[in-house]
Every structure is written in C-alpha cells, then in structure tokens.
Amino acid sequence: MRHPIVATKTRQGKKFLQNRASKTTENDKHTIIVKGGKTSEVVSGALSALYALKKPLAEQLKRNNPFHLFEDDTGIVKFSQKFDASLFLFGSNSKKHPNSLIFGRMFDYQVLDMVDLTIQKFTPPSAFKAHGVTFGAKPCILLQGTLFESDESMKRIGNLMVDWFRGPVVNSVRLQGLELIISLTASAENKIHLRVYRTQLKKSGGKTPRVELVEIGPSIDFSVDRTKLASEDLFKSALFKPKELMVKPRKNISRDVFGTQHARIHVGRQHPDTIQTRKLKAFKKPFREQE
C-alpha cells in the first residue's frame, strides 16, 4: 500500500514513516478486527476465534463502531490508515443482516474487495477436545468445490479468503511446522464451510510419516449475502509488480508444475576422430605393423 510522505524531524518519526513508505517487497499484511454497533454472542465468538488464528498479524478493537460498510466505508478506511492494515474483518448483527461477518481487503487506502457472510452455524474452538497449534503457525489453505473455479464471484471470494488467511510470507516450511490446515468448501446455494484442522505425524513404517487431521475449530458455516468486488482494471493495478521483482526469462529454461527446473542444451556436431585421448601402450600399434 502507498502512504503519504509527511516531513518529520525526530528519529522515531523518520523510522515510522520509513516503515510505512512504499517498498519493492511489501510488509506482511496486517489485519484489523472491528465490532459493529450491535453484535450477538455468535458474532463476538467468531471474531475472537478468527482473531486467534490471525495472531500476531492482527489487531482487535474493543469499542463498538456503528459502521455500514456497503453504504459508507470511510470509517474502515480511517482505521486502515491508522493501523496500517491491508485486511479487515467487521462483525455486526441486525434484523436485515443477522450474524454478519464482512471480510475485506484494501488497496491504496481504498476498499478493494469485501464480502458479507452470514453465519449459519458456529462451533467455537472450546467445543473441540484437541489442542491448538503453535502461536503464529503458517497455515495451509485448501479451497474445495467447483464453484471456486466456475463462478466468477466465488473465484474472487476464494482469492480474498486465501489472502486473508495466508499469514506471513515465508520461503519454505519444514514438515513439522506444517501443522495448521484451513479448509474452505463451497457448496450449493453459495454456502461456504470453514473448518480448521491440526496435523498429527505418526509412524508409518517408512521414512515418510503418516499424517492425520484433527479438527480444532472454529467450525463455521457461511452463506454469501452481499459482495462488493473491485473492477477488472482496479484489480489488475492491485496485482501490479515492480520491475525489480520481475524475473527475466532465460532461454531454454522452464519449470514444471512441481517447480522442478528443466534446461535444454544444444550441442554442436561432434567429431570423435579428432578428440585427443589418453595414449596408452596397449592402444599403440607394434613397430612392425607401423612399417
């Protein structure tokens, strides 16, 4: 996200502005979790459970804020500027939109995408016997259902959910560190089922361990209520990459779907007769044969 540059004289102020200035490689996306004017017990429990999944890259605000984001989003934009947050979650409860959670993301201090999901069923993590995962664990996100591929709106919602839950950007994850699985399943009538699992590595009799999944919660069933998605031009500008990050194509080098690099080598015509080999006595002709 781009931030306006303001002149400052103190060292702390310069460091603060430098952290918020435009960068070639962005910081990890921060999330703000906001309560609406009225919330129910289900909404409050869901906000707390999702906040626990997003730690430490999240900030949960305690006060209620009577925002109506689909009519006026200036309130959430101000919070985004204040907390330098690119993602947000807004929970509220009303007669028209009961048990509502609005997931959204920002670009250049504008609301890029947001979707209003109605909670149909909620099971808190305390209802599961299994223990939680390590604090700040990198999640493995799984999108299931053909709607995430066939329907354009659901495809954008799936992209938003991956962006919202993905956590910090890392180069690699060791096998023992891959312990958090977030599953999002799209079913008929625009419903989304959120499930959270913890992996258990057990002996398999070989080098590769046997993996089992244990549900740890929260478990939430959503129905898509409202959406406000960015236009194609705005979405393309949000995906723009600077030249410094663009990988220059190299001739005769390609990668397969598994990331393995393949190279093609062009070798000219070979002349084995002219190659200088090691001279051994066994290969020399006798003196008589030479005559």
Short mmCIF file of C-alpha atoms in Angstrom, two decimals:
data_model
loop_
_atom_site.label_atom_id
_atom_site.label_comp_id
_atom_site.label_asym_id
_atom_site.label_seq_id
_atom_site.Cartn_x
_atom_site.Cartn_y
_atom_site.Cartn_z
CA MET A 1 0.00 0.00 0.00
CA ARG A 2 1.21 3.51 -0.74
CA HIS A 3 1.38 6.00 2.10
CA PRO A 4 1.62 9.78 2.01
CA ILE A 5 5.06 11.11 2.98
CA VAL A 6 5.00 13.71 5.76
CA ALA A 7 8.08 15.66 6.83
CA THR A 8 9.34 14.81 10.29
CA LYS A 9 12.30 15.88 12.40
CA THR A 10 12.59 13.18 15.03
CA ARG A 11 14.40 9.91 14.53
CA GLN A 12 11.42 7.90 15.72
CA GLY A 13 9.14 9.72 13.28
CA LYS A 14 11.50 9.07 10.37
CA LYS A 15 11.64 5.39 11.27
CA PHE A 16 7.85 5.25 11.44
CA LEU A 17 7.42 6.86 8.01
CA GLN A 18 10.12 4.67 6.53
CA ASN A 19 8.25 1.58 7.69
CA ARG A 20 5.05 2.80 6.04
CA ALA A 21 6.64 4.05 2.83
CA SER A 22 6.25 2.19 -0.46
CA LYS A 23 8.54 -0.81 -0.76
CA THR A 24 9.54 -3.18 -3.50
CA THR A 25 8.71 -6.08 -1.20
CA GLU A 26 5.70 -5.31 0.98
CA ASN A 27 5.44 -5.95 4.70
CA ASP A 28 3.31 -8.82 5.93
CA LYS A 29 -0.34 -7.81 5.71
CA HIS A 30 -1.83 -6.64 8.99
CA THR A 31 -5.50 -7.21 9.91
CA ILE A 32 -7.92 -5.16 11.99
CA ILE A 33 -10.97 -6.81 13.56
CA VAL A 34 -13.81 -4.39 14.28
CA LYS A 35 -17.12 -4.80 16.11
CA GLY A 36 -20.22 -3.15 14.71
CA GLY A 37 -22.80 -1.11 16.60
CA LYS A 38 -24.58 -4.27 17.74
CA THR A 39 -23.14 -7.76 17.97
CA SER A 40 -24.53 -11.08 19.11
CA GLU A 41 -22.82 -13.78 21.14
CA VAL A 42 -22.24 -15.77 17.94
CA VAL A 43 -20.57 -12.82 16.18
CA SER A 44 -18.37 -12.00 19.19
CA GLY A 45 -17.28 -15.63 19.49
CA ALA A 46 -16.49 -15.85 15.78
CA LEU A 47 -14.45 -12.62 15.88
CA SER A 48 -12.41 -13.87 18.83
CA ALA A 49 -11.80 -17.26 17.20
CA LEU A 50 -10.68 -15.73 13.91
CA TYR A 51 -8.51 -13.24 15.78
CA ALA A 52 -6.72 -16.16 17.45
CA LEU A 53 -6.00 -17.64 14.01
CA LYS A 54 -4.56 -14.35 12.71
CA LYS A 55 -2.23 -13.58 15.61
CA PRO A 56 0.26 -11.90 15.72
CA LEU A 57 -0.59 -10.05 12.47
CA ALA A 58 -3.92 -8.77 13.79
CA GLU A 59 -5.40 -6.06 15.99
CA GLN A 60 -8.81 -6.47 17.63
CA LEU A 61 -10.57 -3.24 18.54
CA LYS A 62 -12.61 -3.30 21.74
CA ARG A 63 -15.09 -0.49 21.12
CA ASN A 64 -18.23 -0.83 19.04
CA ASN A 65 -18.34 1.13 15.80
CA PRO A 66 -21.74 1.66 14.10
CA PHE A 67 -20.46 1.41 10.52
CA HIS A 68 -22.46 0.46 7.44
CA LEU A 69 -19.66 -0.52 5.12
CA PHE A 70 -21.72 -1.17 2.00
CA GLU A 71 -23.21 2.33 2.23
CA ASP A 72 -20.18 4.25 3.55
CA ASP A 73 -16.69 2.79 4.00
CA THR A 74 -14.91 5.92 5.27
CA GLY A 75 -14.77 4.57 8.84
CA ILE A 76 -12.90 1.40 7.94
CA VAL A 77 -10.62 3.37 5.61
CA LYS A 78 -9.57 5.63 8.51
CA PHE A 79 -8.85 2.60 10.69
CA SER A 80 -6.81 1.12 7.86
CA GLN A 81 -4.67 4.26 7.70
CA LYS A 82 -4.31 4.44 11.48
CA PHE A 83 -3.23 0.83 12.00
CA ASP A 84 -1.54 0.37 8.59
CA ALA A 85 -3.82 -2.59 7.89
CA SER A 86 -4.46 -4.11 4.47
CA LEU A 87 -7.11 -6.59 5.67
CA PHE A 88 -10.16 -6.16 7.86
CA LEU A 89 -12.99 -8.13 9.45
CA PHE A 90 -16.18 -6.41 10.55
CA GLY A 91 -18.81 -8.19 12.65
CA SER A 92 -22.34 -6.96 13.32
CA ASN A 93 -25.89 -8.14 13.98
CA SER A 94 -29.13 -6.57 12.71
CA LYS A 95 -32.58 -7.58 11.52
CA LYS A 96 -31.70 -7.28 7.84
CA HIS A 97 -28.28 -8.89 8.18
CA PRO A 98 -28.17 -11.14 11.27
CA ASN A 99 -24.84 -12.58 12.45
CA SER A 100 -22.90 -10.85 9.70
CA LEU A 101 -19.14 -11.02 9.11
CA ILE A 102 -17.64 -8.78 6.43
CA PHE A 103 -14.24 -9.88 5.13
CA GLY A 104 -12.35 -7.28 3.12
CA ARG A 105 -9.01 -6.03 1.85
CA MET A 106 -7.61 -2.63 0.97
CA PHE A 107 -5.51 -1.22 -1.84
CA ASP A 108 -4.05 2.29 -1.81
CA TYR A 109 -6.42 3.31 1.02
CA GLN A 110 -9.44 2.10 -0.94
CA VAL A 111 -11.66 -0.89 -0.31
CA LEU A 112 -10.64 -3.36 -2.98
CA ASP A 113 -12.95 -6.31 -2.23
CA MET A 114 -15.35 -7.15 0.56
CA VAL A 115 -17.92 -9.87 1.06
CA ASP A 116 -20.71 -10.14 3.63
CA LEU A 117 -21.03 -13.68 5.00
CA THR A 118 -23.94 -14.67 7.24
CA ILE A 119 -23.12 -17.17 9.99
CA GLN A 120 -25.49 -20.13 9.74
CA LYS A 121 -23.74 -22.33 12.29
CA PHE A 122 -20.82 -21.65 14.63
CA THR A 123 -18.87 -24.04 16.84
CA PRO A 124 -16.14 -22.42 18.98
CA PRO A 125 -12.69 -23.99 19.45
CA SER A 126 -13.51 -24.72 23.10
CA ALA A 127 -16.02 -27.36 21.94
CA PHE A 128 -13.22 -29.49 20.48
CA LYS A 129 -11.05 -31.73 22.63
CA ALA A 130 -7.90 -31.34 20.53
CA HIS A 131 -5.30 -28.75 21.47
CA GLY A 132 -4.50 -25.74 19.32
CA VAL A 133 -1.45 -25.12 17.16
CA THR A 134 1.76 -23.20 17.74
CA PHE A 135 1.38 -19.44 18.02
CA GLY A 136 1.85 -17.77 14.63
CA ALA A 137 1.89 -21.04 12.65
CA LYS A 138 1.87 -20.74 8.86
CA PRO A 139 -1.44 -22.20 7.59
CA CYS A 140 -2.01 -24.50 4.65
CA ILE A 141 -5.17 -23.25 2.91
CA LEU A 142 -7.38 -25.66 0.99
CA LEU A 143 -10.15 -24.49 -1.36
CA GLN A 144 -12.66 -27.20 -2.23
CA GLY A 145 -15.63 -27.11 -4.56
CA THR A 146 -16.14 -26.44 -8.26
CA LEU A 147 -17.79 -23.08 -7.54
CA PHE A 148 -14.38 -21.62 -6.70
CA GLU A 149 -13.40 -22.33 -10.32
CA SER A 150 -16.61 -21.93 -12.33
CA ASP A 151 -18.33 -18.94 -10.71
CA GLU A 152 -16.52 -15.59 -11.14
CA SER A 153 -17.80 -14.11 -7.87
CA MET A 154 -16.89 -17.22 -5.88
CA LYS A 155 -13.50 -17.27 -7.58
CA ARG A 156 -12.81 -13.74 -6.31
CA ILE A 157 -14.15 -14.67 -2.85
CA GLY A 158 -11.79 -17.64 -2.75
CA ASN A 159 -8.90 -15.37 -3.69
CA LEU A 160 -9.92 -12.98 -0.91
CA MET A 161 -10.06 -15.79 1.64
CA VAL A 162 -6.60 -17.05 0.70
CA ASP A 163 -5.26 -13.51 1.01
CA TRP A 164 -6.99 -13.08 4.37
CA PHE A 165 -5.86 -16.35 5.99
CA ARG A 166 -2.41 -16.88 4.44
CA GLY A 167 -0.38 -15.21 7.20
CA PRO A 168 3.28 -14.19 6.82
CA VAL A 169 5.17 -14.76 3.59
CA VAL A 170 7.95 -17.34 4.01
CA ASN A 171 10.37 -19.00 1.62
CA SER A 172 9.96 -22.54 2.95
CA VAL A 173 8.15 -24.50 5.65
CA ARG A 174 9.56 -27.62 7.29
CA LEU A 175 7.36 -30.70 7.55
CA GLN A 176 6.96 -30.48 11.34
CA GLY A 177 5.99 -26.81 11.04
CA LEU A 178 3.07 -27.52 8.70
CA GLU A 179 0.52 -28.14 11.44
CA LEU A 180 -2.39 -25.79 10.66
CA ILE A 181 -4.87 -26.65 7.89
CA ILE A 182 -7.67 -24.22 6.97
CA SER A 183 -10.30 -25.77 4.71
CA LEU A 184 -12.87 -23.70 2.79
CA THR A 185 -15.54 -25.69 0.97
CA ALA A 186 -18.01 -24.09 -1.43
CA SER A 187 -21.34 -25.89 -1.77
CA ALA A 188 -24.64 -25.22 -3.50
CA GLU A 189 -26.62 -22.01 -2.92
CA ASN A 190 -23.39 -20.02 -2.35
CA LYS A 191 -22.54 -21.54 1.00
CA ILE A 192 -19.01 -21.72 2.40
CA HIS A 193 -17.95 -24.13 5.14
CA LEU A 194 -14.88 -23.18 7.19
CA ARG A 195 -13.04 -25.95 9.04
CA VAL A 196 -9.71 -25.78 10.88
CA TYR A 197 -7.51 -28.83 11.50
CA ARG A 198 -4.22 -29.66 13.16
CA THR A 199 -1.91 -32.24 11.63
CA GLN A 200 -0.55 -35.19 13.57
CA LEU A 201 2.54 -37.00 12.27
CA LYS A 202 2.56 -40.68 13.20
CA LYS A 203 4.79 -43.62 12.40
CA SER A 204 4.15 -45.31 9.08
CA GLY A 205 6.91 -47.91 8.94
CA GLY A 206 8.85 -45.87 6.37
CA LYS A 207 10.67 -42.57 6.01
CA THR A 208 7.51 -40.58 5.25
CA PRO A 209 5.24 -40.23 8.32
CA ARG A 210 1.52 -40.91 8.24
CA VAL A 211 -0.50 -37.69 8.50
CA GLU A 212 -3.80 -37.47 10.35
CA LEU A 213 -6.06 -34.43 10.68
CA VAL A 214 -7.73 -33.48 13.95
CA GLU A 215 -10.36 -30.74 13.96
CA ILE A 216 -9.56 -27.96 16.43
CA GLY A 217 -12.10 -25.29 15.45
CA PRO A 218 -13.57 -22.89 14.85
CA SER A 219 -16.17 -24.52 12.62
CA ILE A 220 -18.35 -22.00 10.76
CA ASP A 221 -20.97 -22.41 8.05
CA PHE A 222 -21.45 -19.24 5.99
CA SER A 223 -23.90 -18.12 3.35
CA VAL A 224 -22.90 -15.35 0.95
CA ASP A 225 -25.16 -12.33 1.49
CA ARG A 226 -23.59 -9.32 -0.26
CA THR A 227 -20.45 -8.66 -2.26
CA LYS A 228 -18.59 -5.56 -3.39
CA LEU A 229 -15.81 -6.60 -5.73
CA ALA A 230 -13.26 -4.43 -7.50
CA SER A 231 -13.44 -3.79 -11.22
CA GLU A 232 -11.07 -5.62 -13.53
CA ASP A 233 -8.90 -2.53 -14.07
CA LEU A 234 -8.56 -1.82 -10.34
CA PHE A 235 -7.86 -5.48 -9.61
CA LYS A 236 -5.12 -5.58 -12.27
CA SER A 237 -3.50 -2.45 -10.84
CA ALA A 238 -3.52 -4.08 -7.39
CA LEU A 239 -1.67 -7.09 -8.83
CA PHE A 240 1.00 -4.94 -10.50
CA LYS A 241 4.59 -5.99 -9.78
CA PRO A 242 7.55 -3.60 -9.98
CA LYS A 243 10.31 -4.29 -12.48
CA GLU A 244 12.72 -5.21 -9.70
CA LEU A 245 10.60 -8.26 -8.84
CA MET A 246 10.04 -9.40 -12.41
CA VAL A 247 12.10 -12.48 -13.21
CA LYS A 248 13.86 -12.12 -16.54
CA PRO A 249 13.09 -15.06 -18.83
CA ARG A 250 16.07 -17.24 -19.62
CA LYS A 251 16.31 -19.11 -22.88
CA ASN A 252 15.87 -22.88 -22.91
CA ILE A 253 14.95 -23.00 -19.18
CA SER A 254 11.49 -23.94 -17.95
CA ARG A 255 9.77 -25.19 -14.80
CA ASP A 256 7.10 -27.84 -14.44
CA VAL A 257 4.06 -27.74 -12.15
CA PHE A 258 6.14 -29.08 -9.26
CA GLY A 259 8.73 -26.30 -9.52
CA THR A 260 11.47 -28.51 -10.96
CA GLN A 261 13.77 -26.65 -13.33
CA HIS A 262 14.43 -28.13 -16.76
CA ALA A 263 17.14 -26.88 -19.12
CA ARG A 264 17.79 -27.64 -22.77
CA ILE A 265 21.37 -27.83 -24.01
CA HIS A 266 22.21 -27.51 -27.70
CA VAL A 267 25.36 -29.44 -28.60
CA GLY A 268 27.09 -28.99 -31.95
CA ARG A 269 28.23 -31.79 -34.23
CA GLN A 270 30.84 -33.98 -32.59
CA HIS A 271 34.00 -35.36 -34.29
CA PRO A 272 35.26 -38.29 -32.22
CA ASP A 273 38.22 -38.92 -34.55
CA THR A 274 39.78 -35.58 -33.72
CA ILE A 275 39.38 -35.87 -29.96
CA GLN A 276 42.71 -36.17 -28.14
CA THR A 277 42.54 -39.23 -25.87
CA ARG A 278 45.00 -40.57 -23.39
CA LYS A 279 47.80 -42.50 -25.06
CA LEU A 280 48.34 -45.96 -23.58
CA LYS A 281 50.84 -48.63 -24.62
CA ALA A 282 48.02 -51.13 -25.07
CA PHE A 283 46.48 -48.96 -27.79
CA LYS A 284 49.74 -48.34 -29.69
CA LYS A 285 50.46 -50.36 -32.79
CA PRO A 286 53.58 -52.53 -32.75
CA PHE A 287 56.64 -51.19 -34.57
CA ARG A 288 56.44 -53.91 -37.22
CA GLU A 289 52.82 -53.10 -38.05
CA GLN A 290 53.74 -49.47 -38.49
CA GLU A 291 56.29 -50.46 -41.20
#
